[in-house]
Short mmCIF file of C-alpha atoms and ligand atoms in Angstrom, two decimals:
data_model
loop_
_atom_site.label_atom_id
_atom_site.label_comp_id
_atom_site.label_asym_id
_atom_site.label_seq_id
_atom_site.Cartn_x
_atom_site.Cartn_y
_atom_site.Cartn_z
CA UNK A 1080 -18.60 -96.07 -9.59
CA UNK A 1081 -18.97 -94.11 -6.04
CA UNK A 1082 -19.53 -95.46 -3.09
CA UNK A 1083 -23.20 -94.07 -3.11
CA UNK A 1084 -24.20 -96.78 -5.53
CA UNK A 1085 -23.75 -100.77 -5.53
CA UNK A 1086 -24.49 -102.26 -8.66
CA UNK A 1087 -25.78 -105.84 -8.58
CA UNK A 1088 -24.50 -108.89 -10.43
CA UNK A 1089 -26.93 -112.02 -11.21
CA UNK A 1090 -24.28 -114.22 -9.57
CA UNK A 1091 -25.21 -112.23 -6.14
CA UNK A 1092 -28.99 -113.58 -6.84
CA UNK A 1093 -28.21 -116.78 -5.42
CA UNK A 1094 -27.35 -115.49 -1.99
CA UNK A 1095 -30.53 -113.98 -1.64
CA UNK A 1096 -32.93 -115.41 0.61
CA UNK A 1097 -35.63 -114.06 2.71
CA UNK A 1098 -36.08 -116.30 6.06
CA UNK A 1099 -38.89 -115.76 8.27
CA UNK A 1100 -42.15 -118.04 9.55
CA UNK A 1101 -44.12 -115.38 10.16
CA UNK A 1102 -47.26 -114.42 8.78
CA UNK A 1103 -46.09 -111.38 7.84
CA UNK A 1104 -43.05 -112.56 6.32
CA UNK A 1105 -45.53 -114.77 4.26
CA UNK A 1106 -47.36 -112.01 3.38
CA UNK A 1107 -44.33 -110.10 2.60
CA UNK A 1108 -42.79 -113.34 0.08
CA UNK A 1109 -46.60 -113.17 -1.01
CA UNK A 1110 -46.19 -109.62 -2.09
CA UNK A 1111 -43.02 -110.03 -3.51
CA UNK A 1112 -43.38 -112.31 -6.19
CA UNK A 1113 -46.58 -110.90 -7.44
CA UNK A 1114 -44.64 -107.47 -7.59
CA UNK A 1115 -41.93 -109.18 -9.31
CA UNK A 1116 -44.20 -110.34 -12.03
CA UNK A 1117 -45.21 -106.88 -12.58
CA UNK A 1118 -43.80 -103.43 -13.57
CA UNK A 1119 -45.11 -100.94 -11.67
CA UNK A 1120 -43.24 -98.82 -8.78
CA UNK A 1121 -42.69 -100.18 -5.40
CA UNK A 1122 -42.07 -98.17 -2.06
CA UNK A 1123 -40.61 -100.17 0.98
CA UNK A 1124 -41.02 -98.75 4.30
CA UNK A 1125 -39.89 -100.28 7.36
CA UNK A 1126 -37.10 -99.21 10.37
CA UNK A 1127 -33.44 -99.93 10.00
CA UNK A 1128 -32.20 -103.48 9.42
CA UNK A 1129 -35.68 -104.89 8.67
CA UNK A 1130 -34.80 -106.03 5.34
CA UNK A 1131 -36.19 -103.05 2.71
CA UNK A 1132 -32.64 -103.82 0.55
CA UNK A 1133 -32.93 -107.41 0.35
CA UNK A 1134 -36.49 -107.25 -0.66
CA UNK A 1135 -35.48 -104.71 -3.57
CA UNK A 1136 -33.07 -106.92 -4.85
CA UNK A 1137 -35.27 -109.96 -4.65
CA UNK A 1138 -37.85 -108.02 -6.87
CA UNK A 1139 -35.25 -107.32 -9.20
CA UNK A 1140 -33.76 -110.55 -9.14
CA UNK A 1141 -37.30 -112.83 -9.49
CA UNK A 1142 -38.69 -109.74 -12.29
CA UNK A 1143 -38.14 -110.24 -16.40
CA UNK A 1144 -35.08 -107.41 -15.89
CA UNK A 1145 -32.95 -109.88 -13.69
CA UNK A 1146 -30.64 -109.91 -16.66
CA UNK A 1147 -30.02 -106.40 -16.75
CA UNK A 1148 -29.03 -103.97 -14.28
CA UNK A 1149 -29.83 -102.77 -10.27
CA UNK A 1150 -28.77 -99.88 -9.61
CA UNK A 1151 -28.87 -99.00 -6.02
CA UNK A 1152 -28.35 -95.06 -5.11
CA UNK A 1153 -28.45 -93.67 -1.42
CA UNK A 1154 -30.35 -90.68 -1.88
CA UNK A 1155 -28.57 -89.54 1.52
CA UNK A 1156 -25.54 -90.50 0.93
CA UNK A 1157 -25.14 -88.05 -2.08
CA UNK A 1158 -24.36 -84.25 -1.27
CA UNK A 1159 -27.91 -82.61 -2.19
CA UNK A 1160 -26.05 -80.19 -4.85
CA UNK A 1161 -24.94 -82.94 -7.06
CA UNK A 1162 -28.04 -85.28 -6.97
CA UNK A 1163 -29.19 -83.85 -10.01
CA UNK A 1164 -26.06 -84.68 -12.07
CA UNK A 1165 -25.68 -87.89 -10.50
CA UNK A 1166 -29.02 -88.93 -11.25
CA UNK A 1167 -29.65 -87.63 -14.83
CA UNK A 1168 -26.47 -87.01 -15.94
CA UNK A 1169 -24.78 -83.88 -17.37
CA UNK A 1170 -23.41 -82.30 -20.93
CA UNK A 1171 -19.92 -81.03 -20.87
CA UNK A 1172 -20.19 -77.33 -19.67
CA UNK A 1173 -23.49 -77.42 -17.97
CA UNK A 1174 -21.97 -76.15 -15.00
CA UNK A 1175 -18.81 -75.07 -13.68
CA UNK A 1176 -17.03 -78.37 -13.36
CA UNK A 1177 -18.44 -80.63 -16.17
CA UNK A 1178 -15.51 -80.83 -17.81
CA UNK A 1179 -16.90 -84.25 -19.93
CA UNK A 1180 -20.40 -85.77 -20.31
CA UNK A 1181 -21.58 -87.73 -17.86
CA UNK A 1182 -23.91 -90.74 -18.09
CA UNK A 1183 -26.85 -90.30 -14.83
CA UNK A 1184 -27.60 -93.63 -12.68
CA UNK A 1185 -31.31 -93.68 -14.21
CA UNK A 1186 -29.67 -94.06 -17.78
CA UNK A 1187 -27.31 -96.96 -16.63
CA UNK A 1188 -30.62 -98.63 -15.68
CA UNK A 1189 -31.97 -98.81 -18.75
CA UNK A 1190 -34.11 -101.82 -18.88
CA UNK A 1191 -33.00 -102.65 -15.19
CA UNK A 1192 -34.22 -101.34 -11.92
CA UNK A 1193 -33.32 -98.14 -10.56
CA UNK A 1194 -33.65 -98.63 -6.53
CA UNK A 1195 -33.80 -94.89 -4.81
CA UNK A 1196 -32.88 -95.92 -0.78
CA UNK A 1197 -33.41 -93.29 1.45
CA UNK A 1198 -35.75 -91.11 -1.51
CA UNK A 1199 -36.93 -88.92 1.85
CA UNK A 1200 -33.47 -87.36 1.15
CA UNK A 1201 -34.46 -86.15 -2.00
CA UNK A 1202 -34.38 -82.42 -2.22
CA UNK A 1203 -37.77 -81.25 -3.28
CA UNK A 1204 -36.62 -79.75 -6.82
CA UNK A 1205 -35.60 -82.92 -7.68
CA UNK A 1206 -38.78 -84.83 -6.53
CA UNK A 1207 -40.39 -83.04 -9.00
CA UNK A 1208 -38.00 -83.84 -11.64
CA UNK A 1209 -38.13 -87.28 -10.78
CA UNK A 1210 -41.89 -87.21 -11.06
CA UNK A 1211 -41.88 -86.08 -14.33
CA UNK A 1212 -39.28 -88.57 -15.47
CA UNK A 1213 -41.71 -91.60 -13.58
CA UNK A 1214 -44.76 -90.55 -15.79
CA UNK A 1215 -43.09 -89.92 -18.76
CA UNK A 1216 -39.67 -92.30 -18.39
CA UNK A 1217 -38.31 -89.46 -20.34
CA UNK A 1218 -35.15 -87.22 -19.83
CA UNK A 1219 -32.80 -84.70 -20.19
CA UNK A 1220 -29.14 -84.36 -19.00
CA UNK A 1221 -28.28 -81.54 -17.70
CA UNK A 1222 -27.48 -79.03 -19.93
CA UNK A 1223 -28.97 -80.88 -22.57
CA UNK A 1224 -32.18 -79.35 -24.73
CA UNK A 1225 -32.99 -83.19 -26.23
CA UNK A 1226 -34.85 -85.94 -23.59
CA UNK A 1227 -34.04 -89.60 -23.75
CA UNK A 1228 -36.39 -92.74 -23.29
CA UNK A 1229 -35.57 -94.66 -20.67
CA UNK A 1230 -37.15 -98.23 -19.54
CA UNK A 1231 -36.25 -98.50 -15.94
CA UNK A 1232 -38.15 -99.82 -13.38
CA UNK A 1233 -38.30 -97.53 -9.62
CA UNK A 1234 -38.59 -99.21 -6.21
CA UNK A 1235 -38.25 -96.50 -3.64
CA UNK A 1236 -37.27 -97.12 -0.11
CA UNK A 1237 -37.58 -94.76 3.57
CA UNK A 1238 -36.65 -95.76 6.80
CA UNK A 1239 -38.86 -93.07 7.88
CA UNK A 1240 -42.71 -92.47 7.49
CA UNK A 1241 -43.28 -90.61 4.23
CA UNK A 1242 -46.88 -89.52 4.86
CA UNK A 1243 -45.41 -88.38 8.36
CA UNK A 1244 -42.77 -86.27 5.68
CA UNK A 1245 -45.92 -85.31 3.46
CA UNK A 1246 -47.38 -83.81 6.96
CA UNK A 1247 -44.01 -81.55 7.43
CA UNK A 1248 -43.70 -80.66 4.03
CA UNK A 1249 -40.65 -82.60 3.33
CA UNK A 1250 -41.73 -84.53 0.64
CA UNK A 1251 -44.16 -84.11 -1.93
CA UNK A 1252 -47.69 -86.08 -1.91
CA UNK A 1253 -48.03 -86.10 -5.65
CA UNK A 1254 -45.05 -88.32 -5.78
CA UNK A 1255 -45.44 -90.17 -2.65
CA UNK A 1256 -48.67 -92.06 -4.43
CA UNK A 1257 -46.64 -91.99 -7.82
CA UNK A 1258 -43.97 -94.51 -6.02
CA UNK A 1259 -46.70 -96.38 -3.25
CA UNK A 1260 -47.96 -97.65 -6.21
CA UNK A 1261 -47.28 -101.93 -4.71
CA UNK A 1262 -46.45 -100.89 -1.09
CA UNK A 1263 -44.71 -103.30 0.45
CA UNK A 1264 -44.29 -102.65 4.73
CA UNK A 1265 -42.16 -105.07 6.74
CA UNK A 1266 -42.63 -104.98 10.13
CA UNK A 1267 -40.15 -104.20 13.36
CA UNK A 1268 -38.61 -107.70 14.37
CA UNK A 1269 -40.29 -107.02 17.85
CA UNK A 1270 -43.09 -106.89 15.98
CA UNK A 1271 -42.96 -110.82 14.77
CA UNK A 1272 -41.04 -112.01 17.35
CA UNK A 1273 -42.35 -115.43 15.33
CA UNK A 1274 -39.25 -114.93 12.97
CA UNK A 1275 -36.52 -114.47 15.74
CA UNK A 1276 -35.59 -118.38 16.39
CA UNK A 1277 -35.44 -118.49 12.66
CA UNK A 1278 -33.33 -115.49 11.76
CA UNK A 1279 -30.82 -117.32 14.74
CA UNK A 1280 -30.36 -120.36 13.74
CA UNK A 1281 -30.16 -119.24 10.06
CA UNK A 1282 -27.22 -116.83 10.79
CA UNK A 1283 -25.80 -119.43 13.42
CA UNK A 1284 -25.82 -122.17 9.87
CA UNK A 1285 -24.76 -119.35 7.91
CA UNK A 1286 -21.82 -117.63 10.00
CA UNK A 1287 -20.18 -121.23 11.88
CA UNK A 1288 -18.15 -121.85 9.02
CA UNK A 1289 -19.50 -125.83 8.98
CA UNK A 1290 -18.96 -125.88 12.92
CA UNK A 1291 -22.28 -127.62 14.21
CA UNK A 1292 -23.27 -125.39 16.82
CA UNK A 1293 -26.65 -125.90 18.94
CA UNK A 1294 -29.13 -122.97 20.20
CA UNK A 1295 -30.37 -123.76 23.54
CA UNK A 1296 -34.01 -123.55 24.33
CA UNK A 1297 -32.70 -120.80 27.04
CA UNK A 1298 -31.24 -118.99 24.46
CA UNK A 1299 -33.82 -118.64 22.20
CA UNK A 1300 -36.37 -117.35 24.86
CA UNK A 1301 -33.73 -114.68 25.66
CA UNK A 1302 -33.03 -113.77 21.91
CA UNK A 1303 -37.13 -113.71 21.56
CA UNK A 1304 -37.32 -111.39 24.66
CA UNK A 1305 -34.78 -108.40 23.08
CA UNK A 1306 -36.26 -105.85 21.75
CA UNK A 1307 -34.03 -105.39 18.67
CA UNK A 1308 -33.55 -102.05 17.36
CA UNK A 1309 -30.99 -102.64 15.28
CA UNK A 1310 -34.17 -105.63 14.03
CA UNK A 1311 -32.28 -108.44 12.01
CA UNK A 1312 -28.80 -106.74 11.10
CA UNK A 1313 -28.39 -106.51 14.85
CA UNK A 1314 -29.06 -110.19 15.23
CA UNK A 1315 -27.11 -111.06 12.53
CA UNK A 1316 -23.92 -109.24 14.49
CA UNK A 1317 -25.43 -110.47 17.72
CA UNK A 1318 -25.13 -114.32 16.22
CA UNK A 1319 -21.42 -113.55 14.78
CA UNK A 1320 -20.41 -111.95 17.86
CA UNK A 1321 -21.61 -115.33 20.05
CA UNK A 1322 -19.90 -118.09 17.50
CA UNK A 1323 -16.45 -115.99 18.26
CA UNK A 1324 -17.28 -115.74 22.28
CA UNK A 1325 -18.19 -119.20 22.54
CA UNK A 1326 -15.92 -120.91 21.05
CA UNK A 1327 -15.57 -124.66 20.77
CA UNK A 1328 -18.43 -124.65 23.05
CA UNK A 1329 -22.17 -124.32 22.37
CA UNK A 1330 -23.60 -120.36 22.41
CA UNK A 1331 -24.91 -119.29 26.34
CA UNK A 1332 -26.65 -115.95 27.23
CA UNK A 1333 -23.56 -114.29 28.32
CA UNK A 1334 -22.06 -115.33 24.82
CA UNK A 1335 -24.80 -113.10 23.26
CA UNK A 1336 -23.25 -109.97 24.90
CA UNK A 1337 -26.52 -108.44 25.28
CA UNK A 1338 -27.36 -106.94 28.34
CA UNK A 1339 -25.83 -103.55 28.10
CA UNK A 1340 -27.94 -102.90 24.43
CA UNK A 1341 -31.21 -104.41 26.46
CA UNK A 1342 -30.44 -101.39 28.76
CA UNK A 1343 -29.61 -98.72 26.18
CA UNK A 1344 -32.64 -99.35 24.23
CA UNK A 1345 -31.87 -96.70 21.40
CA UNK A 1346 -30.52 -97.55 18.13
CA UNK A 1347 -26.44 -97.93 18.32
CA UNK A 1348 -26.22 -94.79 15.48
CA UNK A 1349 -27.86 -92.66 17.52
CA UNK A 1350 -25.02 -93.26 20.40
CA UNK A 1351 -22.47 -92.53 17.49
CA UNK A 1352 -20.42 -88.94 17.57
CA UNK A 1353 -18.88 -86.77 14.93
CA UNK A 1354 -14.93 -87.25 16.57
CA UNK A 1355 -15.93 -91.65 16.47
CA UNK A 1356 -17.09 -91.59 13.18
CA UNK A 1357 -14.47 -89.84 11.40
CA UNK A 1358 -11.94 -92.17 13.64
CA UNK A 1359 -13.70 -95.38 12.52
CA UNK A 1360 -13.55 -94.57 9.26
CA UNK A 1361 -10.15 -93.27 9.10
CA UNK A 1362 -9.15 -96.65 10.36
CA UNK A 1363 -10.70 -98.26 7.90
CA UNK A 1364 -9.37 -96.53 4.75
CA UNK A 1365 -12.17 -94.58 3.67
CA UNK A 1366 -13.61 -98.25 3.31
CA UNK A 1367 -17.62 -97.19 4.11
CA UNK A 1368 -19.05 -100.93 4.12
CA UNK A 1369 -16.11 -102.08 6.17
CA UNK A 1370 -16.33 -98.97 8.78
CA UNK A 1371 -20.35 -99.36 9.00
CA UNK A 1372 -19.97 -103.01 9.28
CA UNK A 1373 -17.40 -102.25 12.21
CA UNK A 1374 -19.95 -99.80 14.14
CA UNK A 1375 -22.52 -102.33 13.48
CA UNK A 1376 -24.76 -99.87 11.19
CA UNK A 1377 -26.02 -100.16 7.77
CA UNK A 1378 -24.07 -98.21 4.72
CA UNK A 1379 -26.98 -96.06 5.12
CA UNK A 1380 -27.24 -94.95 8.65
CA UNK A 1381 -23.69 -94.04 8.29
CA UNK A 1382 -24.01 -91.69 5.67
CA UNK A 1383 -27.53 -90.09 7.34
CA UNK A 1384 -24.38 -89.55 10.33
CA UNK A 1385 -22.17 -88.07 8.00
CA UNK A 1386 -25.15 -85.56 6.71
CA UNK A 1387 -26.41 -84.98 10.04
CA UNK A 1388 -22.57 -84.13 11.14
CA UNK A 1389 -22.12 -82.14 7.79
CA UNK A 1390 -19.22 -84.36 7.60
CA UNK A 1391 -20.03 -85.38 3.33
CA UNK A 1392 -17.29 -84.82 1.01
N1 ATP B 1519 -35.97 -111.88 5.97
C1 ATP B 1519 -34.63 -111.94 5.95
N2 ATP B 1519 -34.01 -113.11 5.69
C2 ATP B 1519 -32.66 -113.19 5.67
N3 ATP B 1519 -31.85 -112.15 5.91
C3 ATP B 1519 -32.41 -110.95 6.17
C4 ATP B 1519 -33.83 -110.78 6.21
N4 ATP B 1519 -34.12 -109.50 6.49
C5 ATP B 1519 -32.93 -108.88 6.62
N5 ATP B 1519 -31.91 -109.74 6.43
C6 ATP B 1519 -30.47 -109.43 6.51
O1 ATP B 1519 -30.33 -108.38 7.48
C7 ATP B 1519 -29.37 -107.41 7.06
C8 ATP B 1519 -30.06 -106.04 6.95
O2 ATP B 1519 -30.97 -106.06 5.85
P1 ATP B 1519 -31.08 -104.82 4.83
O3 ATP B 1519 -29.72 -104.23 4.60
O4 ATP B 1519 -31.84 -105.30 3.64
O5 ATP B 1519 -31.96 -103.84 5.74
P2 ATP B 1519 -32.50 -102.37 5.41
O6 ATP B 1519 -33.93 -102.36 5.82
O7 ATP B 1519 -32.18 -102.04 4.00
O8 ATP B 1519 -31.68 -101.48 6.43
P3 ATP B 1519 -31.24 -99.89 6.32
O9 ATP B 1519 -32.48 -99.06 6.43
O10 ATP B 1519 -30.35 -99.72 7.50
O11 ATP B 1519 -30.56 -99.74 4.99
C9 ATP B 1519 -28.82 -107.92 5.74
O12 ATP B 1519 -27.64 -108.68 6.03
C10 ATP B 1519 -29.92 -108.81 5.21
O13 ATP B 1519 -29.43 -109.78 4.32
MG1 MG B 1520 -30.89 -100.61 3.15
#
């Protein structure tokens, strides 16, 4: 499969685990399993790095279709021209170029979950194709006269504000209530600062390799004082960064290697240039997840970059 899609295995399930003492992350782990237990579409809004792709998979993973697929796309990862075919699939000779049938993403979801990151990416035609399909879970393959069932379940996510979208005329409102069916928000970690000593010492645990390492009271005030951008994948790289810095020693503020982002205040992608890019991710084979894990960006900021720098393939 492309590197536009991840599919996920129940044996990943058991990794999964949402940490957080906040109220809203109760509310959030509130939300979750009743959406679980039910069928209907869910759209996940929140910045970068909150957490929108782990609470998809948990969903999945809690819902009665654990057993069968998820089937993540990145709706703006894909080259606009080709979402169609990648989506719903295509008969031999539909179009210049389908030289053999092709099976879409929302067929190899049947009875699984189909999760659409990014769906503010979605050209408009297709929205409306995609609306259709949601009402009727029919559909047709390109090309193709005869529509096919399909029981898949959608959860949408958006890093940015749909409704601000709806406003511009970017994305269509009829389908914007068709997916907020369960809306499920998670706040900026700045925003429930509550969470931050537990997000560190759950990555410190998680990252030490069995080393017992302490978080000083000092520390933890100066983790809670950040104002996170990046929200808990930037901790998460903050916390592996300090256990290498530190060494055999316990983690200090210097260790955290924070002051210049504190300055910058702006997202790290946005800081990111065309001639970088391509150079990171020639030095990493073509490998996306290792050349966005490098940069210290999700899979999916790095290919809004590559749109934004026309750079797709
Ligand atoms: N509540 C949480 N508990 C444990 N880990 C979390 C939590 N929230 C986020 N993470 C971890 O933070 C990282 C970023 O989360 P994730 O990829 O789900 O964010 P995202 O909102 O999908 O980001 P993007 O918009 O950039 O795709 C992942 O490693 C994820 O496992
Ligand atoms: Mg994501």
């Amino acid at each position: 499969m492309s590197t536009h899609v991840d599919v996920l295995c129940p044996n990943d399930y058991k990794t999964l685990e949402l940490i957080g003492s906040s109220s809203s992350m109760a509310d959030i782990r509130n939300k979750i399993s009743k959406y679980a237990a039910s069928d209907a579409e869910v759209l996940i809004q929140g910045e970068t790095g909150v957490g929108k792709g782990l609470c998809a998979k948990l969903i999945h993973s809690l819902s009665a279709r654990a057993q069968y697929p998820f089937i993540e796309v990145n709706c703006g990862s894909i080259a606009s021209g080709l979402i169609a075919s990648e989506l719903f699939g295509h008969q031999k000779g539909a179009f210049t170029g389908a030289i053999a049938d092709h099976i879409g993403y929302i067929q190899r979801s049947n009875h699984g979950t189909l999760f659409l990151d990014e769906i503010g990416d979605m050209p408009s035609d297709l929205q409306i194709h995609l609306l259709h399909f949601i009402e009727s879970k029919k559909m047709q393959r390109l090309g193709s006269d005869s529509s096919v069932s399909v029981d898949c379940r959608i959860i949408a996510a958006s890093h940015v504000d749909l409704k601000h979208d709806i406003i511009q005329g970017g994305f269509r409102e009829d389908l914007y209530y068709r997916l907020n069916i369960l809306p499920l928000y998670i706040p900026a970690l700045r925003e429930r600062k509550a969470d931050i000593p537990d997000y560190a010492q759950y990555f410190l645990n998680l990252l030490s390799d069995g080393k017992k390492k302490h978080l000083s009271k000092a520390v933890v005030d100066y983790l809670t004082r950040h104002s996170w951008p990046g929200n808990v994948r930037e901790l998460r790289n903050v916390i592996q960064r300090a256990i290498i810095m530190c060494g055999d020693k316990n983690i200090t503020i210097a260790d955290l290697g924070l002051e210049i982002a504190d300055r910058q205040m702006l997202p790290a992608s946005d800081t990111i240039d065309s001639d970088y890019l391509l150079q990171v991710i020639s030095d990493h084979k073509h490998n996306m997840s290792a050349a966005a894990r490098y940069m210290g960006i999700s899979r999916t900021t790095l290919y809004r970059l590559l749109k934004k720098y026309n750079l797709q393939k």
